[in-house]
Structure formats: structure tokens, C-alpha cells
Amino acid sequence: MGIALAGTGSKLPSKILTNDDLSKIVDTSDEWISQRTGIKQRHIVEEGENLVSLAFEAGKEALKSANVEGKDLGLIIVGTSTQDKRLPNTACELQPLLGASDCACMDVSSACSGFVYALSIAYSMMNTLDIDYALVVGGDVLSREMDWTDRTTCVLFGDGVGAAVLKKSDNEAGFLSFDIGADGSKGFALYDNSYGDDRYIRMDGQEVFKFTIRTVPHSIEKAVKRAGVHKDDIDVFLLHQANLRILEAVSKKLDIPLEKLPHNLERTGNTSAGSIPLLLDEAVKKGIAKKGDLILLCGFGAGLTWGTCVLRL
Ligand code: ACO
């Protein structure tokens, strides 16, 4: 028995903040943000929206597209670093809203790699605990953690949540490999010391950029090799949406056509753990990732962490 993707869903907050809007708050410009990152706008939560409300909408949509009911879930995992509250965890808050009960519920904090980390945990738990259906959510509300006077960070991020339902599979569809890792010695490059004297996200952008260019191609190569396939066999590479220049550099380094690396960061900004499931849901809805396709997901971010997986849809 394998474990396969059965359905996807996503939810972005309704309020949009454009680069021009930001240029009225901090000393920046649409030209600078577009050229350095590719981002044109991001979605930001408003009064009445939070991580749970977005995750509920994304989860509901994923269950519907998988034709699975909440009561069938044996596991809910949420990859996030921006829980609405410390206790209970986000997955526990989602459980009754989605009509699930009794199932295991946990959050995983691995920043922008959170969704792939959560997928790998769900994969293992479904096998060891004999679980038929799991809901894996990835999302963050980073706007709450932003220093809106710091132009080096606030232009990069947005809020959003994506979700996927996993099920046992007895055909060719399913996860083929994972590569998960971290380099804690580089934690200083991107952190949010909420319990200390500075409650905002701080980043050494160039250090993160260097790490990404070094680590992401290596992790992709490892996951592809473990899956027993060749990188040319992969139909779509869904990479964490941090920066268009990172996608271009990875495409060049691995000699993968840029057309195989779809992106939505121009509309969403960097939504951290929401980034990959949001893009996955969009790729499925637009027919960019189709049944039978071989796809690769790759996240990277604070920790510094990374996570890659290969699956057949
Ligand atoms: N608007 C205008 N000017 C700015 C802005 C801004 N928003 N931010 C920085 N600048 C200025 C700097 O002050 C600097 O000015 P100076 O030359 O007078 O000192 C100049 O622009 C260049 O700054 P750099 O930091 O060198 O710009 P860089 O080309 O490295 O781009 C960026 C910054 C986009 C953050 C880049 O380093 C990057 O993409 N890093 C990857 C990190 C990333 O994407 N992080 C996202 C979260 S982590 C993750 O998801 C993996």
C-alpha cells in the first residue's frame, strides 16, 4: 500500500496589499520589489480572519475535492510557525470545525519547509498507525510578525493557507521519496525572537539566498535519486515561492526548463508554510499538475530547514 494525494484546497485572505500600497508605508518602490523578488502583491488578513479561519476554508475544500468527510480523518497535521494561540494547537482547533473526531492532531513548526515536513510525518504515521485518510495543512499569517517599518522584510511576505488530503493507495499514485533536513547553525539568518526583546521577523537576505542556492539543488537531486527516477522525468517542480531569482537560479543550476517551475509569488508573496500547498492547489485546478504526472515539492526556510518530496499524482 502506498500513500497518495487525494485532494487539495487553499484560501487566501481577501485584502490585497500591492507594492504601490507598501511604498506609502516604507521607503520602497514597485520597481525595487519587482526586480529583486518578482512579487507584485500579497494578501493580508483583516479583522475576523486568522490562521484557523483560513485553514478551515482550505481544509474544507481539500476534503470536498478528495470526496472525503471530516469524520473519516485519522490524522490532522498543520505546518505553521504562526499559530493563533499557543494552546491548543491549530490542528485541534480545526478538528471539530471539520467534523472530525478522535483523530491525532498536531502542529509542525519548520517555517517555509513546514508543509513538506508535515507531509513526511503524515506519510510515516499513516503507515505505522494504519490510518486511511489524513489532512495536511500548510499556512502562516506572517503579517502579524512583520515590522511594518522594516523594508528589508515587510515587502517579502504575505498570508495564506493550503491543504491536501492523503489516502492509502493501491495503484501507481503516491509518494516515492522524501529528503528532509536542517542546518541549525544558520538559524541566525532568519528568526523571530518573540519571547525576547524583539518580536518581529529579522532576516539576513543574502545569507538565506546563498543557503538556498546551495541546498535546494542538492535536496532535489537526492529526492529524485531516492525516488528511482531522473529529473527529466519530473513533470512539474513546485518550489517554495520566496523569490523569482531563486527559482531562476535553481532552474539554471539543475538545467531544468523554467516552464517546469510554475510560480504565483507575484500574486501571493512569500506565504511561508502556505506557499507550496497554495501553489499545488493552483497547479491542480489549472491542469498544470495532472493525474499521472510526476511532481516534486521543495520547501526551504527558517531553521534553516529544507524538505523535498517526489510523488505521482
Ligand atoms: N526597497 C528598496 N530598497 C531596499 C529594500 C526595499 N524593500 N530592501 C532593501 N533595500 C536596499 C538595501 O538597503 C540596500 O541598499 P544599499 O545598497 O544602499 O545598502 C539595497 O537595497 C540592496 O540590498 P540587498 O539586501 O543587498 O538586496 P538583495 O539584492 O540581496 O535583495 C532580497 C534582497 C530580495 C531579500 C534577497 O537577498 C533575497 O531574495 N534573499 C533570499 C531571502 C528570501 O527570499 N527570504 C524570504 C524568506 S526566507 C525563505 O522563504 C527561504
GROMACS .gro file of C-alpha atoms and ligand atoms in nm:
model
  364
    1MET     CA    1   0.000   0.000   0.000
    2GLY     CA    2   0.126   0.347  -0.088
    3ILE     CA    3   0.012   0.688   0.031
    4ALA     CA    4  -0.128   0.922  -0.235
    5LEU     CA    5  -0.264   1.272  -0.271
    6ALA     CA    6  -0.645   1.260  -0.286
    7GLY     CA    7  -0.743   1.628  -0.296
    8THR     CA    8  -0.628   1.986  -0.244
    9GLY     CA    9  -0.768   2.320  -0.129
   10SER     CA   10  -0.649   2.669  -0.044
   11LYS     CA   11  -0.755   3.003   0.099
   12LEU     CA   12  -0.604   3.350   0.070
   13PRO     CA   13  -0.731   3.645   0.275
   14SER     CA   14  -0.942   3.888   0.071
   15LYS     CA   15  -0.739   4.204   0.139
   16ILE     CA   16  -0.464   4.271  -0.117
   17LEU     CA   17  -0.159   4.486  -0.046
   18THR     CA   18   0.021   4.595  -0.364
   19ASN     CA   19   0.381   4.713  -0.397
   20ASP     CA   20   0.246   5.064  -0.453
   21ASP     CA   21   0.048   5.039  -0.126
   22LEU     CA   22   0.372   4.940   0.051
   23SER     CA   23   0.564   5.231  -0.098
   24LYS     CA   24   0.329   5.458   0.100
   25ILE     CA   25   0.427   5.283   0.427
   26VAL     CA   26   0.806   5.231   0.385
   27ASP     CA   27   1.082   5.371   0.164
   28THR     CA   28   1.046   5.125  -0.125
   29SER     CA   29   0.907   5.107  -0.480
   30ASP     CA   30   0.723   4.868  -0.709
   31GLU     CA   31   1.033   4.872  -0.930
   32TRP     CA   32   1.271   4.761  -0.650
   33ILE     CA   33   1.040   4.486  -0.518
   34SER     CA   34   0.951   4.355  -0.866
   35GLN     CA   35   1.311   4.347  -0.989
   36ARG     CA   36   1.463   4.189  -0.675
   37THR     CA   37   1.184   3.944  -0.594
   38GLY     CA   38   0.919   3.919  -0.869
   39ILE     CA   39   0.648   3.997  -0.609
   40LYS     CA   40   0.376   4.244  -0.714
   41GLN     CA   41   0.119   4.198  -0.435
   42ARG     CA   42   0.037   3.988  -0.127
   43HIS     CA   43  -0.280   3.903   0.070
   44ILE     CA   44  -0.311   4.016   0.432
   45VAL     CA   45  -0.563   3.908   0.698
   46GLU     CA   46  -0.822   4.155   0.815
   47GLU     CA   47  -1.039   4.173   1.127
   48GLY     CA   48  -1.222   3.839   1.164
   49GLU     CA   49  -0.964   3.636   0.970
   50ASN     CA   50  -0.688   3.428   1.128
   51LEU     CA   51  -0.488   3.110   1.070
   52VAL     CA   52  -0.772   2.882   1.181
   53SER     CA   53  -1.036   3.055   0.967
   54LEU     CA   54  -0.814   3.029   0.656
   55ALA     CA   55  -0.713   2.670   0.738
   56PHE     CA   56  -1.079   2.575   0.787
   57GLU     CA   57  -1.170   2.702   0.437
   58ALA     CA   58  -0.865   2.536   0.278
   59GLY     CA   59  -0.926   2.209   0.466
   60LYS     CA   60  -1.296   2.202   0.377
   61GLU     CA   61  -1.212   2.247   0.009
   62ALA     CA   62  -0.944   1.977   0.018
   63LEU     CA   63  -1.187   1.729   0.181
   64LYS     CA   64  -1.453   1.811  -0.081
   65SER     CA   65  -1.212   1.764  -0.372
   66ALA     CA   66  -1.097   1.431  -0.221
   67ASN     CA   67  -1.458   1.324  -0.164
   68VAL     CA   68  -1.368   1.253   0.198
   69GLU     CA   69  -1.565   1.354   0.509
   70GLY     CA   70  -1.411   1.503   0.820
   71LYS     CA   71  -1.525   1.203   1.024
   72ASP     CA   72  -1.305   0.978   0.805
   73LEU     CA   73  -0.984   1.156   0.905
   74GLY     CA   74  -0.739   0.963   1.123
   75LEU     CA   75  -0.489   1.249   1.141
   76ILE     CA   76  -0.469   1.627   1.102
   77ILE     CA   77  -0.126   1.793   1.080
   78VAL     CA   78  -0.072   2.167   1.037
   79GLY     CA   79   0.265   2.303   0.925
   80THR     CA   80   0.285   2.656   1.065
   81SER     CA   81   0.502   2.892   1.268
   82THR     CA   82   0.226   3.145   1.334
   83GLN     CA   83  -0.039   2.969   1.545
   84ASP     CA   84  -0.327   3.193   1.654
   85LYS     CA   85  -0.264   3.076   2.011
   86ARG     CA   86  -0.005   2.859   2.179
   87LEU     CA   87  -0.262   2.610   2.316
   88PRO     CA   88  -0.449   2.420   2.187
   89ASN     CA   89  -0.266   2.354   1.863
   90THR     CA   90  -0.416   2.460   1.528
   91ALA     CA   91  -0.497   2.103   1.424
   92CYS     CA   92  -0.705   2.051   1.741
   93GLU     CA   93  -0.894   2.373   1.669
   94LEU     CA   94  -0.967   2.253   1.315
   95GLN     CA   95  -1.083   1.905   1.417
   96PRO     CA   96  -1.439   1.989   1.537
   97LEU     CA   97  -1.483   2.259   1.270
   98LEU     CA   98  -1.420   1.998   1.000
   99GLY     CA   99  -1.645   1.737   1.161
  100ALA     CA  100  -1.353   1.514   1.260
  101SER     CA  101  -1.325   1.348   1.600
  102ASP     CA  102  -1.081   1.134   1.800
  103CYS     CA  103  -0.808   1.157   1.532
  104ALA     CA  104  -0.449   1.259   1.612
  105CYS     CA  105  -0.389   1.634   1.581
  106MET     CA  106  -0.054   1.812   1.575
  107ASP     CA  107   0.126   2.125   1.450
  108VAL     CA  108   0.475   2.117   1.299
  109SER     CA  109   0.696   2.426   1.316
  110SER     CA  110   0.950   2.425   1.032
  111ALA     CA  111   0.878   2.763   0.871
  112CYS     CA  112   0.866   2.756   0.490
  113SER     CA  113   0.951   2.383   0.488
  114GLY     CA  114   0.656   2.313   0.719
  115PHE     CA  115   0.422   2.162   0.460
  116VAL     CA  116   0.676   1.910   0.328
  117TYR     CA  117   0.786   1.825   0.684
  118ALA     CA  118   0.417   1.768   0.769
  119LEU     CA  119   0.366   1.551   0.460
  120SER     CA  120   0.660   1.330   0.559
  121ILE     CA  121   0.524   1.290   0.914
  122ALA     CA  122   0.174   1.212   0.780
  123TYR     CA  123   0.323   0.955   0.542
  124SER     CA  124   0.506   0.780   0.828
  125MET     CA  125   0.213   0.796   1.073
  126MET     CA  126  -0.034   0.666   0.815
  127ASN     CA  127   0.189   0.364   0.764
  128THR     CA  128   0.275   0.295   1.127
  129LEU     CA  129  -0.075   0.365   1.269
  130ASP     CA  130  -0.268   0.223   0.973
  131ILE     CA  131  -0.453   0.548   0.903
  132ASP     CA  132  -0.671   0.563   0.588
  133TYR     CA  133  -0.708   0.941   0.549
  134ALA     CA  134  -0.505   1.239   0.672
  135LEU     CA  135  -0.543   1.613   0.628
  136VAL     CA  136  -0.215   1.802   0.590
  137VAL     CA  137  -0.237   2.181   0.609
  138GLY     CA  138   0.039   2.435   0.550
  139GLY     CA  139  -0.007   2.802   0.622
  140ASP     CA  140   0.104   3.114   0.800
  141VAL     CA  141  -0.022   3.457   0.897
  142LEU     CA  142   0.313   3.633   0.884
  143SER     CA  143   0.163   3.981   0.865
  144ARG     CA  144   0.124   3.960   1.245
  145GLU     CA  145   0.501   3.906   1.281
  146MET     CA  146   0.614   4.184   1.048
  147ASP     CA  147   0.790   4.502   1.145
  148TRP     CA  148   0.599   4.728   0.905
  149THR     CA  149   0.879   4.986   0.929
  150ASP     CA  150   1.146   4.738   0.808
  151ARG     CA  151   1.156   4.746   0.427
  152THR     CA  152   1.403   4.456   0.412
  153THR     CA  153   1.137   4.210   0.535
  154CYS     CA  154   0.785   4.352   0.512
  155VAL     CA  155   0.782   4.364   0.131
  156LEU     CA  156   0.851   3.990   0.101
  157PHE     CA  157   0.576   3.813   0.291
  158GLY     CA  158   0.201   3.750   0.271
  159ASP     CA  159  -0.066   3.540   0.445
  160GLY     CA  160  -0.226   3.223   0.308
  161VAL     CA  161  -0.306   2.857   0.369
  162GLY     CA  162  -0.320   2.543   0.153
  163ALA     CA  163  -0.428   2.190   0.236
  164ALA     CA  164  -0.407   1.837   0.100
  165VAL     CA  165  -0.587   1.513   0.182
  166LEU     CA  166  -0.373   1.199   0.176
  167LYS     CA  167  -0.516   0.850   0.137
  168LYS     CA  168  -0.392   0.493   0.114
  169SER     CA  169  -0.338   0.393  -0.246
  170ASP     CA  170  -0.312   0.054  -0.413
  171ASN     CA  171  -0.222   0.186  -0.758
  172GLU     CA  172   0.078   0.370  -0.904
  173ALA     CA  173  -0.015   0.707  -0.750
  174GLY     CA  174   0.168   0.808  -0.434
  175PHE     CA  175   0.476   0.944  -0.261
  176LEU     CA  176   0.803   0.797  -0.387
  177SER     CA  177   1.065   0.974  -0.177
  178PHE     CA  178   1.143   1.242   0.080
  179ASP     CA  179   1.456   1.438   0.166
  180ILE     CA  180   1.419   1.636   0.488
  181GLY     CA  181   1.691   1.827   0.672
  182ALA     CA  182   1.808   2.134   0.862
  183ASP     CA  183   2.120   2.335   0.945
  184GLY     CA  184   2.054   2.487   1.287
  185SER     CA  185   2.392   2.662   1.286
  186LYS     CA  186   2.241   2.903   1.028
  187GLY     CA  187   1.941   2.989   1.246
  188PHE     CA  188   2.065   3.347   1.284
  189ALA     CA  189   1.986   3.413   0.915
  190LEU     CA  190   1.608   3.419   0.968
  191TYR     CA  191   1.445   3.435   1.309
  192ASP     CA  192   1.156   3.569   1.513
  193ASN     CA  193   1.258   3.605   1.875
  194SER     CA  194   0.903   3.655   2.003
  195TYR     CA  195   0.990   3.578   2.365
  196GLY     CA  196   1.293   3.809   2.368
  197ASP     CA  197   1.328   4.181   2.324
  198ASP     CA  198   1.232   4.192   1.955
  199ARG     CA  199   0.904   4.034   1.849
  200TYR     CA  200   0.949   4.074   1.473
  201ILE     CA  201   1.093   3.861   1.193
  202ARG     CA  202   1.452   3.953   1.111
  203MET     CA  203   1.646   3.821   0.814
  204ASP     CA  204   1.989   3.826   0.655
  205GLY     CA  205   1.855   3.804   0.299
  206GLN     CA  206   2.186   3.734   0.131
  207GLU     CA  207   2.274   3.454   0.377
  208VAL     CA  208   1.934   3.291   0.309
  209PHE     CA  209   1.983   3.336  -0.066
  210LYS     CA  210   2.328   3.166  -0.054
  211PHE     CA  211   2.193   2.880   0.159
  212THR     CA  212   1.904   2.826  -0.078
  213ILE     CA  213   2.114   2.819  -0.393
  214ARG     CA  214   2.347   2.565  -0.228
  215THR     CA  215   2.090   2.343  -0.055
  216VAL     CA  216   1.784   2.330  -0.280
  217PRO     CA  217   1.951   2.175  -0.590
  218HIS     CA  218   2.125   1.919  -0.366
  219SER     CA  219   1.800   1.823  -0.191
  220ILE     CA  220   1.616   1.796  -0.524
  221GLU     CA  221   1.887   1.567  -0.662
  222LYS     CA  222   1.873   1.347  -0.350
  223ALA     CA  223   1.493   1.315  -0.357
  224VAL     CA  224   1.490   1.240  -0.731
  225LYS     CA  225   1.757   0.970  -0.686
  226ARG     CA  226   1.573   0.814  -0.390
  227ALA     CA  227   1.254   0.803  -0.599
  228GLY     CA  228   1.442   0.599  -0.861
  229VAL     CA  229   1.360   0.846  -1.138
  230HIS     CA  230   1.553   1.101  -1.345
  231LYS     CA  231   1.499   1.476  -1.304
  232ASP     CA  232   1.388   1.496  -1.668
  233ASP     CA  233   1.101   1.259  -1.577
  234ILE     CA  234   0.955   1.516  -1.333
  235ASP     CA  235   0.664   1.698  -1.499
  236VAL     CA  236   0.631   1.988  -1.253
  237PHE     CA  237   0.861   2.127  -0.982
  238LEU     CA  238   0.660   2.314  -0.717
  239LEU     CA  239   0.916   2.512  -0.520
  240HIS     CA  240   0.867   2.738  -0.220
  241GLN     CA  241   0.765   3.082  -0.350
  242ALA     CA  242   1.024   3.310  -0.186
  243ASN     CA  243   1.180   3.489  -0.479
  244LEU     CA  244   1.172   3.458  -0.859
  245ARG     CA  245   1.551   3.492  -0.869
  246ILE     CA  246   1.581   3.177  -0.654
  247LEU     CA  247   1.360   2.984  -0.897
  248GLU     CA  248   1.568   3.109  -1.192
  249ALA     CA  249   1.894   3.014  -1.018
  250VAL     CA  250   1.768   2.662  -0.934
  251SER     CA  251   1.640   2.613  -1.288
  252LYS     CA  252   1.980   2.714  -1.427
  253LYS     CA  253   2.186   2.510  -1.181
  254LEU     CA  254   1.988   2.189  -1.239
  255ASP     CA  255   1.928   2.255  -1.610
  256ILE     CA  256   1.551   2.234  -1.567
  257PRO     CA  257   1.342   2.447  -1.806
  258LEU     CA  258   1.192   2.742  -1.616
  259GLU     CA  259   0.850   2.647  -1.762
  260LYS     CA  260   0.856   2.341  -1.534
  261LEU     CA  261   0.874   2.568  -1.226
  262PRO     CA  262   0.535   2.743  -1.215
  263HIS     CA  263   0.504   3.039  -0.977
  264ASN     CA  264   0.237   3.250  -0.813
  265LEU     CA  265   0.463   3.459  -0.587
  266GLU     CA  266   0.385   3.768  -0.796
  267ARG     CA  267   0.028   3.746  -0.655
  268THR     CA  268   0.087   3.595  -0.309
  269GLY     CA  269   0.434   3.699  -0.189
  270ASN     CA  270   0.612   3.451   0.038
  271THR     CA  271   0.341   3.277   0.242
  272SER     CA  272   0.590   3.054   0.428
  273ALA     CA  273   0.432   2.711   0.502
  274GLY     CA  274   0.133   2.811   0.286
  275SER     CA  275   0.344   2.859  -0.022
  276ILE     CA  276   0.373   2.502  -0.156
  277PRO     CA  277   0.015   2.383  -0.086
  278LEU     CA  278  -0.124   2.708  -0.233
  279LEU     CA  279   0.079   2.654  -0.550
  280LEU     CA  280  -0.008   2.283  -0.557
  281ASP     CA  281  -0.380   2.357  -0.537
  282GLU     CA  282  -0.349   2.619  -0.812
  283ALA     CA  283  -0.146   2.381  -1.032
  284VAL     CA  284  -0.409   2.106  -0.989
  285LYS     CA  285  -0.701   2.344  -1.059
  286LYS     CA  286  -0.531   2.487  -1.370
  287GLY     CA  287  -0.436   2.142  -1.501
  288ILE     CA  288  -0.062   2.222  -1.475
  289ALA     CA  289  -0.027   1.915  -1.247
  290LYS     CA  290  -0.246   1.633  -1.380
  291LYS     CA  291  -0.335   1.280  -1.275
  292GLY     CA  292  -0.042   1.051  -1.359
  293ASP     CA  293   0.214   1.336  -1.350
  294LEU     CA  294   0.535   1.304  -1.153
  295ILE     CA  295   0.569   1.612  -0.934
  296LEU     CA  296   0.831   1.742  -0.694
  297LEU     CA  297   0.765   1.970  -0.397
  298CYS     CA  298   1.053   2.157  -0.232
  299GLY     CA  299   1.041   2.389   0.068
  300PHE     CA  300   1.323   2.584   0.235
  301GLY     CA  301   1.333   2.848   0.505
  302ALA     CA  302   1.398   2.942   0.866
  303GLY     CA  303   1.593   2.691   1.071
  304LEU     CA  304   1.744   2.686   0.825
  305THR     CA  305   1.536   2.392   0.707
  306TRP     CA  306   1.460   2.216   0.382
  307GLY     CA  307   1.223   1.945   0.264
  308THR     CA  308   1.170   1.785  -0.075
  309CYS     CA  309   0.942   1.505  -0.192
  310VAL     CA  310   0.857   1.331  -0.518
  311LEU     CA  311   0.511   1.190  -0.585
  312ARG     CA  312   0.299   1.051  -0.866
  313LEU     CA  313  -0.041   1.225  -0.882
  314ACO     N1  314   1.309   4.873  -0.112
  314ACO     C1  315   1.410   4.949  -0.157
  314ACO     N2  316   1.539   4.925  -0.123
  314ACO     C2  317   1.562   4.821  -0.042
  314ACO     C3  318   1.460   4.738   0.010
  314ACO     C4  319   1.328   4.768  -0.029
  314ACO     N3  320   1.222   4.695   0.013
  314ACO     N4  321   1.516   4.643   0.087
  314ACO     C5  322   1.647   4.663   0.086
  314ACO     N5  323   1.677   4.772   0.008
  314ACO     C6  324   1.807   4.830  -0.021
  314ACO     C7  325   1.911   4.797   0.083
  314ACO     O1  326   1.904   4.888   0.190
  314ACO     C8  327   2.037   4.809   0.003
  314ACO     O2  328   2.070   4.946  -0.007
  314ACO     P1  329   2.224   4.994  -0.005
  314ACO     O3  330   2.288   4.931  -0.125
  314ACO     O4  331   2.212   5.141  -0.012
  314ACO     O5  332   2.279   4.944   0.125
  314ACO     C9  333   1.998   4.763  -0.137
  314ACO     O6  334   1.855   4.771  -0.141
  314ACO    C10  335   2.041   4.621  -0.166
  314ACO     O7  336   2.002   4.537  -0.056
  314ACO     P2  337   2.035   4.384  -0.054
  314ACO     O8  338   1.988   4.325   0.075
  314ACO     O9  339   2.178   4.364  -0.094
  314ACO    O10  340   1.942   4.334  -0.174
  314ACO     P3  341   1.939   4.194  -0.241
  314ACO    O11  342   1.968   4.207  -0.385
  314ACO    O12  343   2.018   4.094  -0.164
  314ACO    O13  344   1.787   4.157  -0.230
  314ACO    C11  345   1.648   4.010  -0.102
  314ACO    C12  346   1.728   4.140  -0.101
  314ACO    C13  347   1.534   4.024  -0.202
  314ACO    C14  348   1.587   3.986   0.037
  314ACO    C15  349   1.742   3.896  -0.140
  314ACO    O14  350   1.855   3.893  -0.059
  314ACO    C16  351   1.677   3.763  -0.132
  314ACO    O15  352   1.593   3.730  -0.213
  314ACO     N6  353   1.716   3.677  -0.036
  314ACO    C17  354   1.657   3.549  -0.020
  314ACO    C18  355   1.585   3.550   0.104
  314ACO    C19  356   1.437   3.536   0.088
  314ACO    O16  357   1.379   3.530  -0.016
  314ACO     N7  358   1.380   3.531   0.203
  314ACO    C20  359   1.243   3.512   0.212
  314ACO    C21  360   1.217   3.438   0.335
  314ACO     S1  361   1.318   3.300   0.354
  314ACO    C22  362   1.259   3.185   0.269
  314ACO    O17  363   1.143   3.183   0.244
  314ACO    C23  364   1.354   3.091   0.227
   0.00000   0.00000   0.00000
